[in-house]
Short mmCIF file of C-alpha atoms in Angstrom, two decimals:
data_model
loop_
_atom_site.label_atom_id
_atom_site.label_comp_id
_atom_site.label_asym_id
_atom_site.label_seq_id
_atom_site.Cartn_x
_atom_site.Cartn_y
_atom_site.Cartn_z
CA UNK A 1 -3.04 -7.16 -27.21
CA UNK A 2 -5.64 -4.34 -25.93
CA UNK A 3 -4.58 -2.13 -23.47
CA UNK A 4 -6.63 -3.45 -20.41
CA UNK A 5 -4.99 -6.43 -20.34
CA UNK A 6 -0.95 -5.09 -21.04
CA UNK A 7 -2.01 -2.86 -17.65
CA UNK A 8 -3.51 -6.08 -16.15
CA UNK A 9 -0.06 -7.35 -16.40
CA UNK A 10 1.60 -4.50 -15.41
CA UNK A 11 -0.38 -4.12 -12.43
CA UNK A 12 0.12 -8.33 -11.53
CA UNK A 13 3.48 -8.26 -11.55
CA UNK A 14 3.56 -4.74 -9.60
CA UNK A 15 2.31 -6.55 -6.83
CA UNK A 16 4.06 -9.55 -6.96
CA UNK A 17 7.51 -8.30 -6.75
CA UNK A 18 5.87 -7.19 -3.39
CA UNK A 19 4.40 -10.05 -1.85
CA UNK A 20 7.34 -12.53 -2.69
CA UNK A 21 9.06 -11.11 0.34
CA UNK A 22 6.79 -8.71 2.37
CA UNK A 23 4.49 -11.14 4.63
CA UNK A 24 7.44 -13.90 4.87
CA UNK A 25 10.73 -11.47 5.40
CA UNK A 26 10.08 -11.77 9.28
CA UNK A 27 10.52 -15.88 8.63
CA UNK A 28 13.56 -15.17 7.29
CA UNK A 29 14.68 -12.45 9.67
CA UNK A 30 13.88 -14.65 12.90
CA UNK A 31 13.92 -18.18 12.01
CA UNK A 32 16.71 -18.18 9.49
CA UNK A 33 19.11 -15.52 10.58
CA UNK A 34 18.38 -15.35 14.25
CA UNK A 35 18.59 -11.51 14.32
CA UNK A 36 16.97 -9.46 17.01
CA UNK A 37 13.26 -8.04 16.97
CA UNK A 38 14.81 -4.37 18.05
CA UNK A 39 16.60 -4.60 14.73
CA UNK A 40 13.75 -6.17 12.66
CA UNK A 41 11.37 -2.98 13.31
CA UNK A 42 13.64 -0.82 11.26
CA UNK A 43 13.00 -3.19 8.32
CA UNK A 44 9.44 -2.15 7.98
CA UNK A 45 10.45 1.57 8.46
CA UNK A 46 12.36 1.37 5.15
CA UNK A 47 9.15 1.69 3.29
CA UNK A 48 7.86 4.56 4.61
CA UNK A 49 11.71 6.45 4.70
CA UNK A 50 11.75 5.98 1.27
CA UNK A 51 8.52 7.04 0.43
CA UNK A 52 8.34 10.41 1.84
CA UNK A 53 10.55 11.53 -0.64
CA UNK A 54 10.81 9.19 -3.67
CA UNK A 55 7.33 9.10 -4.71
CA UNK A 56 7.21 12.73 -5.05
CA UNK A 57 10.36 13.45 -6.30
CA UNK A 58 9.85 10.64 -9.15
CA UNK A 59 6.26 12.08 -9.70
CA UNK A 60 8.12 14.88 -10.46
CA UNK A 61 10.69 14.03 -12.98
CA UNK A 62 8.08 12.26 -14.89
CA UNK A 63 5.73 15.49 -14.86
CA UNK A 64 8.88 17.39 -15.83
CA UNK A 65 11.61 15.56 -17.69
CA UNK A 66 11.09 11.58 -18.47
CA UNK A 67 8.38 9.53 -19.84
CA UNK A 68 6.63 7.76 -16.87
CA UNK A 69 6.68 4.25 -18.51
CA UNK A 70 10.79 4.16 -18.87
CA UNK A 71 11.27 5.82 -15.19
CA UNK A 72 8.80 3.03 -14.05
CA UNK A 73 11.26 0.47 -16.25
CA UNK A 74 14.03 1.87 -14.89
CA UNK A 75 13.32 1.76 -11.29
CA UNK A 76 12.04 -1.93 -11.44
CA UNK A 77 15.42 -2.74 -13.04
CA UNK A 78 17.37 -1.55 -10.26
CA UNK A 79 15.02 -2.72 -7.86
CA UNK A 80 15.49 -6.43 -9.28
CA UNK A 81 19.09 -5.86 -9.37
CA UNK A 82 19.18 -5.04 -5.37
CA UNK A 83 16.85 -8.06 -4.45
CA UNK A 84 19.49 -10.10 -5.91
CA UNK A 85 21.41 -9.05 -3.51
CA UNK A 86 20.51 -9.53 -0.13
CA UNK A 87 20.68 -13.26 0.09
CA UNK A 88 24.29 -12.36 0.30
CA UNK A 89 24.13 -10.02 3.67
CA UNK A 90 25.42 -11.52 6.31
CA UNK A 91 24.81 -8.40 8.77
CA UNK A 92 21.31 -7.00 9.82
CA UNK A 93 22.75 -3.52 9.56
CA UNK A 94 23.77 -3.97 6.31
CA UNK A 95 20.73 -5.97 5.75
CA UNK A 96 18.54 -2.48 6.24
CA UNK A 97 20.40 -0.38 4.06
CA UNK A 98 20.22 -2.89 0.93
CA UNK A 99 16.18 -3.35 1.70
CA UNK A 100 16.02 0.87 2.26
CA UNK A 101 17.84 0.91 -1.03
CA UNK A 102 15.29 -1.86 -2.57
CA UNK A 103 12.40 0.52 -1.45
CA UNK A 104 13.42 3.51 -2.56
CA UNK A 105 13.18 1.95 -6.35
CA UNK A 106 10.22 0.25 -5.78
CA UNK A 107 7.55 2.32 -3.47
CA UNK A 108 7.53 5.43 -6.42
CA UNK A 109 6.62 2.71 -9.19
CA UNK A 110 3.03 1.78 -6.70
CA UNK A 111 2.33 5.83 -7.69
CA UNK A 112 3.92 6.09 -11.33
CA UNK A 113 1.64 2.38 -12.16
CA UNK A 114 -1.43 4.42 -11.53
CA UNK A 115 -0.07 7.71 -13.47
CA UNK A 116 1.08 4.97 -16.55
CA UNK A 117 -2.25 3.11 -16.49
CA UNK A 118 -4.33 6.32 -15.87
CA UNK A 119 -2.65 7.57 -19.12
CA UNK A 120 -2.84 4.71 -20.84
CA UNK A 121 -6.52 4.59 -20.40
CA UNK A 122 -7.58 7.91 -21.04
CA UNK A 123 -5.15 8.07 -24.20
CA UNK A 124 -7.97 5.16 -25.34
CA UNK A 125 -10.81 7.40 -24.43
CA UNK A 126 -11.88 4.50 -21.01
CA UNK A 127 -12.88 6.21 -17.99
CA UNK A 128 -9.99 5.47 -15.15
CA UNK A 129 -13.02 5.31 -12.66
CA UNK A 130 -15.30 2.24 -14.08
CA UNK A 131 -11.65 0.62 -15.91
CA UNK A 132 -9.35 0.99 -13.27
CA UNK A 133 -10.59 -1.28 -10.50
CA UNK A 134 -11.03 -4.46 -12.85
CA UNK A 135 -7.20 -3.28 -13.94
CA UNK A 136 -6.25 -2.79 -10.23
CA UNK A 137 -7.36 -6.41 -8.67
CA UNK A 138 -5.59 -8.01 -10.61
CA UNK A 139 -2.58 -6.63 -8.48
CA UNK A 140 -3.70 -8.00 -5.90
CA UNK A 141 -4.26 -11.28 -7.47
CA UNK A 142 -0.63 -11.10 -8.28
CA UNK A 143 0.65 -10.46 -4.50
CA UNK A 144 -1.68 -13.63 -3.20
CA UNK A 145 0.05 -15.62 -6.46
CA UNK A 146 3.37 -14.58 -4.97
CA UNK A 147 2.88 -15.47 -1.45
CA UNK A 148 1.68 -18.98 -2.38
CA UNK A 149 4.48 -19.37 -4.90
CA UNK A 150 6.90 -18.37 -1.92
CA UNK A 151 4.83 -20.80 0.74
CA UNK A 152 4.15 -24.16 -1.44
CA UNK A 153 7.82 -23.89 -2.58
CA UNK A 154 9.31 -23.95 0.55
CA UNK A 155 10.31 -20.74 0.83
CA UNK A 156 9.30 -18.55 3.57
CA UNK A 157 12.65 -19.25 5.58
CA UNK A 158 14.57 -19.34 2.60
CA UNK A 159 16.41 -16.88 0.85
CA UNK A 160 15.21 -17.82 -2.37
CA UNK A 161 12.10 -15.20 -1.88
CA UNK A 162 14.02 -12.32 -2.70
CA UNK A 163 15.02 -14.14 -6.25
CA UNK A 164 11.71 -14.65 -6.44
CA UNK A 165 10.47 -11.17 -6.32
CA UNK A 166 13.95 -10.11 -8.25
CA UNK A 167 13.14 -12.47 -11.29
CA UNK A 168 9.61 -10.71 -11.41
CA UNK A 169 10.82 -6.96 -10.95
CA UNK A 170 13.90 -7.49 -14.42
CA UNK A 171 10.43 -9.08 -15.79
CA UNK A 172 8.78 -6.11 -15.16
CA UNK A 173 11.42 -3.38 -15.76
CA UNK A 174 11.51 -5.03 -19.35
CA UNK A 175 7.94 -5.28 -19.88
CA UNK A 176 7.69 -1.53 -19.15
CA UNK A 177 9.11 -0.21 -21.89
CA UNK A 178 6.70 -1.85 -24.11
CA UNK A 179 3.98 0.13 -22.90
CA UNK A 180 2.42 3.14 -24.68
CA UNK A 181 4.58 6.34 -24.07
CA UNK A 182 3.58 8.16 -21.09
CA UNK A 183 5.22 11.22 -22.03
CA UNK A 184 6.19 14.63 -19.41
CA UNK A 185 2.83 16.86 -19.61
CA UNK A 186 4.64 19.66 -18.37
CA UNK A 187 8.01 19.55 -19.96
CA UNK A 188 9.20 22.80 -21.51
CA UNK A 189 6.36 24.29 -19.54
CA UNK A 190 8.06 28.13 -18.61
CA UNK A 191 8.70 28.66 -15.10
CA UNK A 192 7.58 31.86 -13.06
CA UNK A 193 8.54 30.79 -9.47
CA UNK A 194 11.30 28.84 -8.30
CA UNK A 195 8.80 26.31 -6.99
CA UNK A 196 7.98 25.82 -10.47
CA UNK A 197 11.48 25.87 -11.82
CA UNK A 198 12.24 22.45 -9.39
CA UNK A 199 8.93 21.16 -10.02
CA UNK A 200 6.94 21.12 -6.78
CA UNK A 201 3.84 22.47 -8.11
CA UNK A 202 1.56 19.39 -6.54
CA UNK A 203 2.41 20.84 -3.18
CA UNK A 204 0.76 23.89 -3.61
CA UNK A 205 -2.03 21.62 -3.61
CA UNK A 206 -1.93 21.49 0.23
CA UNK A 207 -3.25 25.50 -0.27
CA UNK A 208 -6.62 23.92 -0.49
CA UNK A 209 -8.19 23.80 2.44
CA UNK A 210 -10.33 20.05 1.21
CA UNK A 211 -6.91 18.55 -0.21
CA UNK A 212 -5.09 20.21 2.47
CA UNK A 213 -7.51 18.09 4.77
CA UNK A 214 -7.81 15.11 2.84
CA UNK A 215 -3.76 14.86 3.02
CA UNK A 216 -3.81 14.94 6.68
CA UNK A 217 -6.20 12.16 6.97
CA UNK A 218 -4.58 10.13 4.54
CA UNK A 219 -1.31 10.28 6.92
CA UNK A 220 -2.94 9.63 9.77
CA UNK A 221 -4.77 6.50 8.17
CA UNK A 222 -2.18 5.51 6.45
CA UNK A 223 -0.19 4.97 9.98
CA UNK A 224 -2.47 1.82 9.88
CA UNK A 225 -1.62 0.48 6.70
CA UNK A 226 1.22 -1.48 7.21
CA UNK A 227 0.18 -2.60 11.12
CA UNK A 228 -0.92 -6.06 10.23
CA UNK A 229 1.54 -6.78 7.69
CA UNK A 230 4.31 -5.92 10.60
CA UNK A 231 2.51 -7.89 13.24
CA UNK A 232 -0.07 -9.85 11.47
CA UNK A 233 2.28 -12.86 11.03
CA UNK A 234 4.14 -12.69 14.29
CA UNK A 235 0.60 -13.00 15.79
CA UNK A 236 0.15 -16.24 14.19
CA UNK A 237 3.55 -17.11 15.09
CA UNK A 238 3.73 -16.96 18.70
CA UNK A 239 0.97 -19.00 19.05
CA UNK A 240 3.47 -21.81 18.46
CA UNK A 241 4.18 -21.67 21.65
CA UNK A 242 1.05 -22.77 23.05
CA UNK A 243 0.41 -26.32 22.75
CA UNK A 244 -3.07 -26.34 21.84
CA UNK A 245 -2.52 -24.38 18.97
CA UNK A 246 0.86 -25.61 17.58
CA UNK A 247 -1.00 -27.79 14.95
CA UNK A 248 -2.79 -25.42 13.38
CA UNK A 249 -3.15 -24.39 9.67
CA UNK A 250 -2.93 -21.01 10.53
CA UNK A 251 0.25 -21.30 12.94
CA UNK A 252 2.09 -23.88 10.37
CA UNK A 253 1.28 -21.94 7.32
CA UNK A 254 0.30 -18.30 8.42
CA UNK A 255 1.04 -16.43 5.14
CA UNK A 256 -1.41 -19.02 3.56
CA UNK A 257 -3.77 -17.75 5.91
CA UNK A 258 -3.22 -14.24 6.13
CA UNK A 259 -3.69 -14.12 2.07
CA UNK A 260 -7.20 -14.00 2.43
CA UNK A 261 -6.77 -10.31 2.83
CA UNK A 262 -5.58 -10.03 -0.82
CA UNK A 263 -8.28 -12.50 -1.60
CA UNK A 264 -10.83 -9.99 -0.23
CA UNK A 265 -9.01 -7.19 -1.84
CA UNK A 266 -10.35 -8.34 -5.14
CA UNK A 267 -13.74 -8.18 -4.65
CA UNK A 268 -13.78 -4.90 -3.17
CA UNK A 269 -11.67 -3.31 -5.46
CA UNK A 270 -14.37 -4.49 -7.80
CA UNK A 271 -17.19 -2.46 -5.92
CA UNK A 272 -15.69 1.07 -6.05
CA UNK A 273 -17.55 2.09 -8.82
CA UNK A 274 -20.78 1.53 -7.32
CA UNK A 275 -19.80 2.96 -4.12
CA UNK A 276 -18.00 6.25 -5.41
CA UNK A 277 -21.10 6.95 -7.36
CA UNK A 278 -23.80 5.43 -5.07
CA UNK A 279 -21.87 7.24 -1.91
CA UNK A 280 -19.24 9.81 -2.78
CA UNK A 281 -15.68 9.44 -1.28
CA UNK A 282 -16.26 10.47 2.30
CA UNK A 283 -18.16 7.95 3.03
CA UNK A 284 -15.79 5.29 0.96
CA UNK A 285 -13.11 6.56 2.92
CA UNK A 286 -15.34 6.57 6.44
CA UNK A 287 -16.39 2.87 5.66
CA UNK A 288 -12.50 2.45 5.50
CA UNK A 289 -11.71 3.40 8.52
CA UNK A 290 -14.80 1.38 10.13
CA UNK A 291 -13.10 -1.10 8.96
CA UNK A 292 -9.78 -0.96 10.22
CA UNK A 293 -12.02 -0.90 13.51
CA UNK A 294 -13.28 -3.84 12.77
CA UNK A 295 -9.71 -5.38 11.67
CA UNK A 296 -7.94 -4.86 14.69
CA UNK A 297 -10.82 -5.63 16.80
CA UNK A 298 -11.26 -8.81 15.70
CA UNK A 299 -7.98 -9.69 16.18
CA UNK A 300 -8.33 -8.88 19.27
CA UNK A 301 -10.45 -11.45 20.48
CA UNK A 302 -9.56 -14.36 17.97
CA UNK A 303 -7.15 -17.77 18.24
CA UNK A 304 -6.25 -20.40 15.62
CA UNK A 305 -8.59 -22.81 17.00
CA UNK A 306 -12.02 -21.61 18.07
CA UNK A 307 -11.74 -18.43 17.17
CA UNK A 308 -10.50 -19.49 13.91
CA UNK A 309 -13.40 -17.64 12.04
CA UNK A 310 -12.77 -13.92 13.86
CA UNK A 311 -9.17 -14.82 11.92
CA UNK A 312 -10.86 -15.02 8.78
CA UNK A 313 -13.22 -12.43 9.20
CA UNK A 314 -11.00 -10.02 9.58
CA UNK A 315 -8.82 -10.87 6.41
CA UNK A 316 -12.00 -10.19 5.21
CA UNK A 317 -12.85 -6.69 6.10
CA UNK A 318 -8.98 -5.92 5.48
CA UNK A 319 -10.37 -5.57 1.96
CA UNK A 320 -12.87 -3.00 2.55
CA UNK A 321 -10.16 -1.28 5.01
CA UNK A 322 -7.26 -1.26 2.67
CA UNK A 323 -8.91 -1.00 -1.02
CA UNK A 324 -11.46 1.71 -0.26
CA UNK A 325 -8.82 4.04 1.40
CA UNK A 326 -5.93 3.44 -1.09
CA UNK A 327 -7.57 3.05 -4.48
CA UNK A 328 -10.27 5.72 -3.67
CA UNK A 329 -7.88 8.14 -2.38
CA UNK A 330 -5.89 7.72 -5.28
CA UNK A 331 -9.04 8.27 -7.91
CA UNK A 332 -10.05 11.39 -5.45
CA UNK A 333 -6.72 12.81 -6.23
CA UNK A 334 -6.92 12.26 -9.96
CA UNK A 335 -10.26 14.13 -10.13
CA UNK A 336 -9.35 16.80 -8.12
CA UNK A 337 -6.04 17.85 -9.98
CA UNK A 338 -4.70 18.94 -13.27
CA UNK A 339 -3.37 16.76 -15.73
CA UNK A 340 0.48 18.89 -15.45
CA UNK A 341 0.52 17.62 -11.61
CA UNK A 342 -0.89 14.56 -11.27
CA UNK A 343 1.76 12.64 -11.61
CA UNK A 344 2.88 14.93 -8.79
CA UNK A 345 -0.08 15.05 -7.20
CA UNK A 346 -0.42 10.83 -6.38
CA UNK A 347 3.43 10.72 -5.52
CA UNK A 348 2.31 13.21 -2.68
CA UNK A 349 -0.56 11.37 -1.98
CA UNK A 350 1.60 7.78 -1.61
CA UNK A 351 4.45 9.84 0.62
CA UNK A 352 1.73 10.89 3.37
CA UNK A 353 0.39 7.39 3.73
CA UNK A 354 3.02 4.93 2.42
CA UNK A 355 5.79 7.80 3.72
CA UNK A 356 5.12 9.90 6.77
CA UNK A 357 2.04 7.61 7.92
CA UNK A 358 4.15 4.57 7.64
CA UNK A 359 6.77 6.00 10.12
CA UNK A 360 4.44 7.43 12.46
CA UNK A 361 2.55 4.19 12.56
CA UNK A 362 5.68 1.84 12.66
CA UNK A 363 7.93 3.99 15.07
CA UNK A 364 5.11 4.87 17.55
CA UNK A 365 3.12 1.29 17.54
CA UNK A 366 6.74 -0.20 18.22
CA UNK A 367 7.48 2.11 21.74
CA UNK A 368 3.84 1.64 22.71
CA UNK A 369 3.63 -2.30 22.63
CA UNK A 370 7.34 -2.38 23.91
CA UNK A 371 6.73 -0.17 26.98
CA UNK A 372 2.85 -0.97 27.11
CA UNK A 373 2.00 -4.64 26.10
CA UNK A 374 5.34 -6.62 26.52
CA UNK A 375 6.42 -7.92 30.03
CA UNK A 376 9.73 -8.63 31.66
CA UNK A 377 9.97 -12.20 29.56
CA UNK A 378 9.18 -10.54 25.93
CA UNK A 379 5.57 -12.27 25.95
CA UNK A 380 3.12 -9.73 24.22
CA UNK A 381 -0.24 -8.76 25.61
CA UNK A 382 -1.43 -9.12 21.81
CA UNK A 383 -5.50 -8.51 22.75
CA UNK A 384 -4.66 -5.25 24.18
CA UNK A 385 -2.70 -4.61 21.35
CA UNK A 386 -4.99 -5.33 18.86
CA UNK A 387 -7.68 -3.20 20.89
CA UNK A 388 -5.38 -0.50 20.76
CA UNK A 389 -4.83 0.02 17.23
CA UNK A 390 -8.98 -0.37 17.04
CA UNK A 391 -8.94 3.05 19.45
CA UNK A 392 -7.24 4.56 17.44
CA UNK A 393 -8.87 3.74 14.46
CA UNK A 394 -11.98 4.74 15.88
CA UNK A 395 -10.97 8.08 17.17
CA UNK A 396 -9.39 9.03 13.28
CA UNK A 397 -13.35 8.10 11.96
CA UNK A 398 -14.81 9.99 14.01
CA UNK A 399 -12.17 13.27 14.19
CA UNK A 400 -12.90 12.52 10.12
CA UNK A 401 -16.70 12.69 9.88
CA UNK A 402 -16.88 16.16 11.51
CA UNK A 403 -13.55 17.78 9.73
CA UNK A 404 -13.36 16.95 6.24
CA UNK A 405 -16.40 18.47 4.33
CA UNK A 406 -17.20 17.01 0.82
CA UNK A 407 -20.50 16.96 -0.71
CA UNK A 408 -21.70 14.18 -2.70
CA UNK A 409 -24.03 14.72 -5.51
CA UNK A 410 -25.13 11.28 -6.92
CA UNK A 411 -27.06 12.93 -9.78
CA UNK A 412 -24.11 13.73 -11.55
CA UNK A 413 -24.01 11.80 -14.75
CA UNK A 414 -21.50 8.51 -14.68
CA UNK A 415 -18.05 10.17 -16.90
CA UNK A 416 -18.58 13.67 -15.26
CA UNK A 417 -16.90 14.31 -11.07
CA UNK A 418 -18.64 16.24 -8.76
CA UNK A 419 -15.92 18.80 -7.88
CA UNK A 420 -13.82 21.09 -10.58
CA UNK A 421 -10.24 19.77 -11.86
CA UNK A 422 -8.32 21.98 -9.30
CA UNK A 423 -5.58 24.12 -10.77
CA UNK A 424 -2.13 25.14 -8.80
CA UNK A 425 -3.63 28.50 -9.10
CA UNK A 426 -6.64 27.54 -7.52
CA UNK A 427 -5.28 25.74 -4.86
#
């Protein structure tokens, strides 16, 4: 079996432990349990708790101590073991500690696939840069298999998602430790500082006035990420409530729908390549944030009926929005660091956007449509919402196109990077 297609794998079922539950867990939540919405907003916090530290600190031990495949293993093995689990909660309190626990095995193994395939790749002599992507969409392919396996079975109210994902994750955690050995670059390594003695050499990287930058932005978009996938499908939802649009495919089956954003994830991941070389990664990471502009905009202004195609449009340009800020950013901080941190290096880079941005964007877009777009009967003003979240979108582009400076040179040949690895010393 070559090695393109054991990472395919590894990167299809990375994803689908994910989007057995993710899109669908607020079915569950409301329709199922009956639990309150207050309580609910916490859930989706769980991801970014756990990743301001996890990622990182796992980034570490795998620079440091462990080989990067077994952590991953390991991780997804405990992670399968807690999704068995929560079908048996009975108590939303209880019910976010066992999904905080679930996340802090699962969001460091979205950082140590990339390290493990990364690896993998260049241990073959493949450039990460042209072989990733194809690698990468199939991940995404996996999360749009899981959320129809979860929807045509019946199981978007059901408990039997989180088996579903669990089944996948002890698939997984097996399946890792098949892979090529990923071993520690800097184990043994001598130690001249007690940051380097506990292993938080990828944070000096914040020294560096570009990747100091670059960080920042990344938290700040990042506060977007997970915006749809927290309100996305209670959109759809409370348009049950208006007759018009009861029948709908998009109201009776909104998961189906909102897939088309994986869908579009595909192709795009396909076309970084030619737009990293063709355009550099400020302006992959400025056409990002045009279109999270675009996301929420559309939104805005769309129904299930006739406005059925600004819906579908922007699944579309969720693509573009998600795929060239994540997977860019995450090539942009392999090329930028060396090979002792950069295990490090994309743990720091998942804890500002799947970590601190998450929080900032779930805890602050929660008081603002609560005290801003919600009146006395818990009816949502859902255009202004959407409108909001374009604002702010907007502003971050522009704040972005004036303060981070990176220039693109598009004569440099295909396997070579425009900048110089950057060193700890450097930084």
């Amino acid at each position: 079996m070559s090695i393109k297609l054991r990472l395919t794998i590894l990167s299809f079922l990375q994803f689908f432990i994910w989007g057995a539950w993710l899109i669908t867990i607020g079915a569950y939540w409301f329709q199922t349990k009956h639990w309150s919405g207050a309580q609910f907003g916490a859930i989706f916090s769980t991801m970014g708790i756990a990743s301001i530290f996890m990622p990182s600190l796992m980034g570490i031990v795998a620079d440091k101590w462990v080989n990067a495949e077994k952590l991953y293993g390991v991780l997804h093995l405990l992670g399968g073991i807690t999704l068995c689990t929560i079908p048996f909660v009975t108590d939303p309190g209880i019910f976010f500690w066992v999904i905080l626990l679930n996340m802090i095995f699962y969001m460091p193994t979205l950082a140590l696939s990339i390290a493990v395939s990364y690896s993998a790749l260049k241990s073959q002599g493949l450039d990460v840069v042209k072989d990733y992507p194809p690698i990468r969409v199939w991940g995404t392919i996996g999360f749009i298999a899981a959320m129809w396996t979860v929807t045509f079975l019946g199981f978007e109210k059901s408990a039997n998602q989180f088996y579903v994902a669990a089944a996948a994750a002890l698939l997984l955690g097996f399946y890792s430790f098949t892979l090529p050995a990923c071993p520690p670059p800097s184990k043994g390594a001598s130690s001249r500082s007690l940051v380097d003695a506990l292993g938080l050499k990828s944070f000096a990287l914040l020294r560096d006035r570009k990747l100091a930058t670059f960080f920042a932005f990344a938290l700040l978009l990042g506060a977007a990420l997970q915006l749809t996938n927290a309100y996305g499908d209670t959109f759809l939802h409370d348009f049950d409530k208006v007759p018009g649009y009861r029948d709908t495919l998009s109201v009776q089956h909104p998961a189906f729908i909102m897939s088309i954003s994986q869908i579009s994830e595909t192709l795009f991941i396909l076309a970084i390549p030619f737009f990293l070389r063709r355009f550099g990664i400020k302006q992959v990471m400025l056409f990002s944030m045009i279109a999270w502009v675009l996301r929420f905009g559309l939104l805005a202004y769309s129904n299930p009926a006739g406005g059925l195609w600004m819906i579908i449009m922007s699944c579309i340009v969720y693509g573009m929005a998600f795929d060239f800020f994540n997977i860019s950013g995450s090539l942009f901080v392999e090329t930028q660091t060396q090979p002792s941190i950069r295990a490090s290096a994309q743990g720091l880079f998942m804890m500002m956007t799947n970590g601190f941005g998450a929080v900032l964007g779930s805890s602050v877009s929660g008081i603002v449509i609560q005290n801003y777009f919600t009146d006395a009967a818990g009816n949502k003003d859902w255009q202004g919402i959407w409108l909001a979240f374009a604002a702010y979108a907007l502003v971050i582009a522009v704040l972005f196109v004036f303060i981070f400076k990176h220039k693109h040179d598009p004569q440099v040949a295909e396997n070579d990077y425009p900048e110089p690895v950057l060193s700890v010393e450097q930084a």
